[in-house]
Amino acid sequence: MSYFQNVLEIAYEGKQSTNPLAFKYYNPQEVVAGKTMEEHLRFAVSYWHTFTGEGADPFGGKTALRPWDRYTGLDLAKARVEASFEFYEKLNIPFFCFHDRDIAPEGDTLRETNENLDQIVAMIKDYMKTSKTKLLWNTSNMFSHSRYTHGAGTTCNADVYAYAGAQLKKSLEIGKELDAQNYVFWGGREGYETLLNTDMELELDNLARLYQMAIEYAKEIGFDAQFLIEPKPKEPTKHQYDFDAATSIAFLQKYGLKDYFKLNLEANHATLAGHTFEHELRVARINGVLGSLDANQGDLLLGWDTDEFPQDLYSTTLTMYEVLKNGGLGKGGVNFDAKVRRGSFEPEDLFYAHIAGMDSYAKGLKVAAKLIEDRVFEQVIEQRYRSFREGIGKEIVEGKATLHTLEQYALNNPVAKNESGRLELLRSILNQYILGDL
Ligand code: XUL
Ligand code: CO
């Protein structure tokens, strides 16, 4: 049975194509900077937005028309699995991602919930035997249910903490069963509303303890996925603990967890933190923890997480620049943590949205590769910092300078004139590359 009868396999037709159901830039087998686009980008579909989401917002319920609408309960979960693999195949997408609660409904007890998961995981595993689509990552939804109202790993209620541990254990087993490349920890409600009732130190210590237990259990069962923390500054809590890349790195360092984790960075989360996405990627890259991307974009006029499909070519270019400079994403990938707008409620919109995102990243990849090949920014940066390669600058960089030697130098040498940073020129060069014939 087909869920998306109106859509055939999406092929690459090139940038002149006017076929809305074709790729204009994403050509999976095209080689860019020594690897195919498919290998560079490692695109993934987010199960929650594409198969579970229904277009609801705080002001109104479901708008989405979905071919699995007539089902309920476990039948609905099964229909979604069937539809999802048809979707992956038609889109030729190599990965997918899910939360435990996206794929199977909660039962009345944890046991029943786990049995529901077992059925659906077995079904997914079966589909994966013949599909080329793999699991980029899975995760636990420890934020939707009311038991998690005060958090999961940072709850004030030890019983809830235990429940979270049980849920996490099951998710690690599922990751192992489905050969997940990564495992994501997004602290949905790991944060606080007010310090007036919050023991911040205990909450953070407990969160680290949960991560430590996860490391131990993964080792015990031989699950060798890369663990990823996904930073976000706010929403749903007023203050999320994993605020941004820098905060998450400090947390990992404090608790001796840095060797076990990398970061899954999301564009819209960066915006909410007051950063560009490329800032977050750079912070992760220079600290050796750039793991994976949640690709989307926010709306700069709105202060919340709109999770739109990425279409801003400046951002995709600078994102892929960081990824290429990182030597790729390793086990990570580019997951579309993005949803069609509430008004885009037809099944075809799911394809249009992914095509738009995949083409935008493919174009970004090509432009970034060309920028690196031509050493556009590298030359500028080398020239700009050249004073640190000789004389007093070299001494500073080599750790030989002291405040005595700096004082001696400053007393005896006039300060060299500063040079222009040429920001506007650089932006117009970037424009030329984006608008150029790639
Ligand atoms: C929420 C968000 C999550 C994580 C996975 O903003 O990004 O969907 O990606 O839990
Ligand atoms: Co995300």
PDB file of C-alpha atoms in Angstrom, residues 151-345:
ATOM      1  CA  GLY A 151      12.248  18.136  34.930  1.00  0.00           C
ATOM      2  CA  ALA A 152      13.635  14.622  34.448  1.00  0.00           C
ATOM      3  CA  GLY A 153      17.358  14.478  35.235  1.00  0.00           C
ATOM      4  CA  THR A 154      16.950  17.760  37.111  1.00  0.00           C
ATOM      5  CA  THR A 155      13.641  17.055  38.846  1.00  0.00           C
ATOM      6  CA  CYS A 156      13.088  17.706  42.556  1.00  0.00           C
ATOM      7  CA  ASN A 157      11.321  14.319  42.782  1.00  0.00           C
ATOM      8  CA  ALA A 158      13.558  11.247  43.110  1.00  0.00           C
ATOM      9  CA  ASP A 159      10.784   8.924  41.863  1.00  0.00           C
ATOM     10  CA  VAL A 160      10.558  10.922  38.674  1.00  0.00           C
ATOM     11  CA  TYR A 161      14.348  10.760  38.355  1.00  0.00           C
ATOM     12  CA  ALA A 162      14.149   6.981  38.644  1.00  0.00           C
ATOM     13  CA  TYR A 163      11.428   6.879  35.981  1.00  0.00           C
ATOM     14  CA  ALA A 164      13.618   9.006  33.714  1.00  0.00           C
ATOM     15  CA  GLY A 165      16.497   6.581  34.284  1.00  0.00           C
ATOM     16  CA  ALA A 166      14.266   3.668  33.335  1.00  0.00           C
ATOM     17  CA  GLN A 167      13.118   5.464  30.198  1.00  0.00           C
ATOM     18  CA  LEU A 168      16.677   6.331  29.262  1.00  0.00           C
ATOM     19  CA  LYS A 169      17.785   2.718  29.778  1.00  0.00           C
ATOM     20  CA  LYS A 170      15.119   1.502  27.370  1.00  0.00           C
ATOM     21  CA  SER A 171      16.086   4.146  24.799  1.00  0.00           C
ATOM     22  CA  LEU A 172      19.724   3.089  24.930  1.00  0.00           C
ATOM     23  CA  GLU A 173      18.613  -0.492  24.315  1.00  0.00           C
ATOM     24  CA  ILE A 174      16.520   0.678  21.349  1.00  0.00           C
ATOM     25  CA  GLY A 175      19.485   2.630  19.985  1.00  0.00           C
ATOM     26  CA  LYS A 176      21.615  -0.487  20.212  1.00  0.00           C
ATOM     27  CA  GLU A 177      18.897  -2.649  18.613  1.00  0.00           C
ATOM     28  CA  LEU A 178      18.525  -0.269  15.647  1.00  0.00           C
ATOM     29  CA  ASP A 179      22.214   0.562  15.386  1.00  0.00           C
ATOM     30  CA  ALA A 180      21.834   4.272  16.050  1.00  0.00           C
ATOM     31  CA  GLN A 181      24.915   6.247  15.076  1.00  0.00           C
ATOM     32  CA  ASN A 182      24.376   8.760  17.893  1.00  0.00           C
ATOM     33  CA  TYR A 183      22.265   9.202  20.983  1.00  0.00           C
ATOM     34  CA  VAL A 184      20.884  12.680  21.764  1.00  0.00           C
ATOM     35  CA  PHE A 185      20.191  14.310  25.114  1.00  0.00           C
ATOM     36  CA  TRP A 186      18.067  17.392  24.700  1.00  0.00           C
ATOM     37  CA  GLY A 187      17.171  18.731  28.125  1.00  0.00           C
ATOM     38  CA  GLY A 188      13.530  19.420  27.387  1.00  0.00           C
ATOM     39  CA  ARG A 189      12.622  20.421  30.927  1.00  0.00           C
ATOM     40  CA  GLU A 190      16.125  20.402  32.395  1.00  0.00           C
ATOM     41  CA  GLY A 191      16.094  23.984  33.586  1.00  0.00           C
ATOM     42  CA  TYR A 192      14.121  26.146  35.967  1.00  0.00           C
ATOM     43  CA  GLU A 193      11.336  28.689  36.158  1.00  0.00           C
ATOM     44  CA  THR A 194      12.517  30.467  39.320  1.00  0.00           C
ATOM     45  CA  LEU A 195      15.556  30.241  41.589  1.00  0.00           C
ATOM     46  CA  LEU A 196      13.200  30.835  44.537  1.00  0.00           C
ATOM     47  CA  ASN A 197      12.402  27.117  44.663  1.00  0.00           C
ATOM     48  CA  THR A 198      15.437  25.655  42.879  1.00  0.00           C
ATOM     49  CA  ASP A 199      18.581  23.897  44.135  1.00  0.00           C
ATOM     50  CA  MET A 200      20.589  24.542  41.014  1.00  0.00           C
ATOM     51  CA  GLU A 201      23.695  22.780  42.249  1.00  0.00           C
ATOM     52  CA  LEU A 202      21.890  19.544  43.130  1.00  0.00           C
ATOM     53  CA  GLU A 203      19.959  19.602  39.854  1.00  0.00           C
ATOM     54  CA  LEU A 204      23.132  19.942  37.784  1.00  0.00           C
ATOM     55  CA  ASP A 205      24.974  17.298  39.841  1.00  0.00           C
ATOM     56  CA  ASN A 206      22.056  14.922  39.307  1.00  0.00           C
ATOM     57  CA  LEU A 207      21.972  15.603  35.579  1.00  0.00           C
ATOM     58  CA  ALA A 208      25.665  14.726  35.375  1.00  0.00           C
ATOM     59  CA  ARG A 209      24.980  11.569  37.395  1.00  0.00           C
ATOM     60  CA  LEU A 210      22.332  10.510  34.892  1.00  0.00           C
ATOM     61  CA  TYR A 211      24.762  11.072  32.007  1.00  0.00           C
ATOM     62  CA  GLN A 212      27.394   9.048  33.855  1.00  0.00           C
ATOM     63  CA  MET A 213      24.913   6.190  34.291  1.00  0.00           C
ATOM     64  CA  ALA A 214      24.120   6.367  30.575  1.00  0.00           C
ATOM     65  CA  ILE A 215      27.812   6.069  29.704  1.00  0.00           C
ATOM     66  CA  GLU A 216      28.131   3.055  31.986  1.00  0.00           C
ATOM     67  CA  TYR A 217      25.037   1.327  30.651  1.00  0.00           C
ATOM     68  CA  ALA A 218      25.984   1.940  27.007  1.00  0.00           C
ATOM     69  CA  LYS A 219      29.337   0.325  27.754  1.00  0.00           C
ATOM     70  CA  GLU A 220      27.599  -2.584  29.491  1.00  0.00           C
ATOM     71  CA  ILE A 221      25.393  -3.372  26.487  1.00  0.00           C
ATOM     72  CA  GLY A 222      28.011  -2.554  23.840  1.00  0.00           C
ATOM     73  CA  PHE A 223      26.157   0.446  22.407  1.00  0.00           C
ATOM     74  CA  ASP A 224      28.869   2.513  20.778  1.00  0.00           C
ATOM     75  CA  ALA A 225      26.865   5.487  19.509  1.00  0.00           C
ATOM     76  CA  GLN A 226      28.286   8.982  19.891  1.00  0.00           C
ATOM     77  CA  PHE A 227      26.519  10.733  22.775  1.00  0.00           C
ATOM     78  CA  LEU A 228      25.343  14.248  21.939  1.00  0.00           C
ATOM     79  CA  ILE A 229      24.036  17.093  24.073  1.00  0.00           C
ATOM     80  CA  GLU A 230      21.691  19.473  22.269  1.00  0.00           C
ATOM     81  CA  PRO A 231      21.905  22.983  23.738  1.00  0.00           C
ATOM     82  CA  LYS A 232      18.936  25.350  23.870  1.00  0.00           C
ATOM     83  CA  PRO A 233      18.692  28.497  26.021  1.00  0.00           C
ATOM     84  CA  LYS A 234      14.978  28.588  26.803  1.00  0.00           C
ATOM     85  CA  GLU A 235      11.643  26.986  25.907  1.00  0.00           C
ATOM     86  CA  PRO A 236      10.024  25.124  27.496  1.00  0.00           C
ATOM     87  CA  THR A 237      11.718  26.286  30.714  1.00  0.00           C
ATOM     88  CA  LYS A 238      12.580  29.923  31.221  1.00  0.00           C
ATOM     89  CA  HIS A 239      16.215  28.998  31.659  1.00  0.00           C
ATOM     90  CA  GLN A 240      17.516  25.750  30.176  1.00  0.00           C
ATOM     91  CA  TYR A 241      20.719  24.436  31.735  1.00  0.00           C
ATOM     92  CA  ASP A 242      22.322  23.453  28.410  1.00  0.00           C
ATOM     93  CA  PHE A 243      21.997  27.101  27.363  1.00  0.00           C
ATOM     94  CA  ASP A 244      24.392  27.111  24.424  1.00  0.00           C
ATOM     95  CA  ALA A 245      27.549  25.407  23.160  1.00  0.00           C
ATOM     96  CA  ALA A 246      29.869  27.234  25.562  1.00  0.00           C
ATOM     97  CA  THR A 247      27.686  26.483  28.602  1.00  0.00           C
ATOM     98  CA  SER A 248      27.358  22.825  27.635  1.00  0.00           C
ATOM     99  CA  ILE A 249      31.115  22.504  27.188  1.00  0.00           C
ATOM    100  CA  ALA A 250      31.704  24.036  30.622  1.00  0.00           C
ATOM    101  CA  PHE A 251      29.237  21.519  32.096  1.00  0.00           C
ATOM    102  CA  LEU A 252      30.951  18.584  30.394  1.00  0.00           C
ATOM    103  CA  GLN A 253      34.341  19.772  31.600  1.00  0.00           C
ATOM    104  CA  LYS A 254      33.220  20.336  35.161  1.00  0.00           C
ATOM    105  CA  TYR A 255      31.847  16.811  35.453  1.00  0.00           C
ATOM    106  CA  GLY A 256      34.636  15.038  33.547  1.00  0.00           C
ATOM    107  CA  LEU A 257      32.246  14.065  30.740  1.00  0.00           C
ATOM    108  CA  LYS A 258      33.916  15.816  27.807  1.00  0.00           C
ATOM    109  CA  ASP A 259      35.504  12.669  26.365  1.00  0.00           C
ATOM    110  CA  TYR A 260      32.114  11.005  26.093  1.00  0.00           C
ATOM    111  CA  PHE A 261      30.003  13.714  24.513  1.00  0.00           C
ATOM    112  CA  LYS A 262      29.836  15.979  21.510  1.00  0.00           C
ATOM    113  CA  LEU A 263      27.161  18.533  20.701  1.00  0.00           C
ATOM    114  CA  ASN A 264      24.119  18.386  18.463  1.00  0.00           C
ATOM    115  CA  LEU A 265      23.674  22.006  17.477  1.00  0.00           C
ATOM    116  CA  GLU A 266      20.407  23.438  16.217  1.00  0.00           C
ATOM    117  CA  ALA A 267      20.135  26.631  14.182  1.00  0.00           C
ATOM    118  CA  ASN A 268      16.977  27.952  15.837  1.00  0.00           C
ATOM    119  CA  HIS A 269      18.377  27.233  19.295  1.00  0.00           C
ATOM    120  CA  ALA A 270      21.420  29.333  18.417  1.00  0.00           C
ATOM    121  CA  THR A 271      19.135  32.202  17.404  1.00  0.00           C
ATOM    122  CA  LEU A 272      17.245  31.954  20.693  1.00  0.00           C
ATOM    123  CA  ALA A 273      20.578  32.139  22.545  1.00  0.00           C
ATOM    124  CA  GLY A 274      21.434  35.343  20.687  1.00  0.00           C
ATOM    125  CA  HIS A 275      24.045  33.644  18.511  1.00  0.00           C
ATOM    126  CA  THR A 276      24.361  32.868  14.854  1.00  0.00           C
ATOM    127  CA  PHE A 277      24.387  29.171  14.024  1.00  0.00           C
ATOM    128  CA  GLU A 278      27.949  29.496  12.743  1.00  0.00           C
ATOM    129  CA  HIS A 279      29.001  30.933  16.108  1.00  0.00           C
ATOM    130  CA  GLU A 280      27.735  27.818  17.871  1.00  0.00           C
ATOM    131  CA  LEU A 281      29.459  25.573  15.347  1.00  0.00           C
ATOM    132  CA  ARG A 282      32.719  27.471  15.700  1.00  0.00           C
ATOM    133  CA  VAL A 283      32.660  27.221  19.490  1.00  0.00           C
ATOM    134  CA  ALA A 284      32.052  23.476  19.219  1.00  0.00           C
ATOM    135  CA  ARG A 285      34.636  23.019  16.473  1.00  0.00           C
ATOM    136  CA  ILE A 286      37.509  24.719  18.261  1.00  0.00           C
ATOM    137  CA  ASN A 287      36.694  22.660  21.346  1.00  0.00           C
ATOM    138  CA  GLY A 288      36.597  19.382  19.431  1.00  0.00           C
ATOM    139  CA  VAL A 289      32.910  18.666  20.110  1.00  0.00           C
ATOM    140  CA  LEU A 290      31.104  19.435  16.858  1.00  0.00           C
ATOM    141  CA  GLY A 291      28.962  16.323  16.547  1.00  0.00           C
ATOM    142  CA  SER A 292      25.793  16.764  14.535  1.00  0.00           C
ATOM    143  CA  LEU A 293      23.341  19.381  13.295  1.00  0.00           C
ATOM    144  CA  ASP A 294      19.645  19.970  13.772  1.00  0.00           C
ATOM    145  CA  ALA A 295      19.025  21.893  10.587  1.00  0.00           C
ATOM    146  CA  ASN A 296      16.248  24.438  10.635  1.00  0.00           C
ATOM    147  CA  GLN A 297      15.827  28.171  10.895  1.00  0.00           C
ATOM    148  CA  GLY A 298      13.977  30.546  13.148  1.00  0.00           C
ATOM    149  CA  ASP A 299      12.139  33.711  12.284  1.00  0.00           C
ATOM    150  CA  LEU A 300      14.125  36.746  13.388  1.00  0.00           C
ATOM    151  CA  LEU A 301      10.873  38.619  14.024  1.00  0.00           C
ATOM    152  CA  LEU A 302       9.634  35.955  16.425  1.00  0.00           C
ATOM    153  CA  GLY A 303      11.231  35.109  19.746  1.00  0.00           C
ATOM    154  CA  TRP A 304      10.418  31.423  19.848  1.00  0.00           C
ATOM    155  CA  ASP A 305      11.469  28.142  18.292  1.00  0.00           C
ATOM    156  CA  THR A 306       9.640  28.169  14.947  1.00  0.00           C
ATOM    157  CA  ASP A 307      11.593  25.196  13.503  1.00  0.00           C
ATOM    158  CA  GLU A 308      11.228  26.251   9.881  1.00  0.00           C
ATOM    159  CA  PHE A 309      12.925  24.335   7.109  1.00  0.00           C
ATOM    160  CA  PRO A 310      16.275  25.994   6.358  1.00  0.00           C
ATOM    161  CA  GLN A 311      16.341  28.139   3.233  1.00  0.00           C
ATOM    162  CA  ASP A 312      18.733  30.936   4.186  1.00  0.00           C
ATOM    163  CA  LEU A 313      21.714  30.356   1.899  1.00  0.00           C
ATOM    164  CA  TYR A 314      24.024  32.607   3.898  1.00  0.00           C
ATOM    165  CA  SER A 315      23.428  30.484   6.939  1.00  0.00           C
ATOM    166  CA  THR A 316      23.705  27.130   5.123  1.00  0.00           C
ATOM    167  CA  THR A 317      26.931  28.302   3.480  1.00  0.00           C
ATOM    168  CA  LEU A 318      28.560  29.420   6.725  1.00  0.00           C
ATOM    169  CA  THR A 319      27.279  26.290   8.439  1.00  0.00           C
ATOM    170  CA  MET A 320      28.813  24.026   5.839  1.00  0.00           C
ATOM    171  CA  TYR A 321      31.999  26.088   5.975  1.00  0.00           C
ATOM    172  CA  GLU A 322      32.327  25.129   9.664  1.00  0.00           C
ATOM    173  CA  VAL A 323      31.457  21.518   8.922  1.00  0.00           C
ATOM    174  CA  LEU A 324      34.094  21.279   6.183  1.00  0.00           C
ATOM    175  CA  LYS A 325      36.693  22.970   8.379  1.00  0.00           C
ATOM    176  CA  ASN A 326      35.817  20.385  11.027  1.00  0.00           C
ATOM    177  CA  GLY A 327      36.697  17.628   8.572  1.00  0.00           C
ATOM    178  CA  GLY A 328      33.024  16.594   8.417  1.00  0.00           C
ATOM    179  CA  LEU A 329      30.585  15.480  11.071  1.00  0.00           C
ATOM    180  CA  GLY A 330      31.902  11.974  11.691  1.00  0.00           C
ATOM    181  CA  LYS A 331      28.956   9.887  12.891  1.00  0.00           C
ATOM    182  CA  GLY A 332      26.740  12.989  12.907  1.00  0.00           C
ATOM    183  CA  GLY A 333      24.562  14.335  10.144  1.00  0.00           C
ATOM    184  CA  VAL A 334      22.157  17.050   9.122  1.00  0.00           C
ATOM    185  CA  ASN A 335      18.808  16.318  10.724  1.00  0.00           C
ATOM    186  CA  PHE A 336      15.834  18.402   9.651  1.00  0.00           C
ATOM    187  CA  ASP A 337      14.430  19.280  13.041  1.00  0.00           C
ATOM    188  CA  ALA A 338      11.922  21.348  11.110  1.00  0.00           C
ATOM    189  CA  LYS A 339       8.206  21.356  10.510  1.00  0.00           C
ATOM    190  CA  VAL A 340       5.985  22.507   7.692  1.00  0.00           C
ATOM    191  CA  ARG A 341       3.915  25.555   8.599  1.00  0.00           C
ATOM    192  CA  ARG A 342       0.443  24.990   9.977  1.00  0.00           C
ATOM    193  CA  GLY A 343      -0.962  26.276   6.718  1.00  0.00           C
ATOM    194  CA  SER A 344       1.077  23.800   4.667  1.00  0.00           C
ATOM    195  CA  PHE A 345      -1.110  20.899   5.644  1.00  0.00           C
TER     196      PHE A 345
END
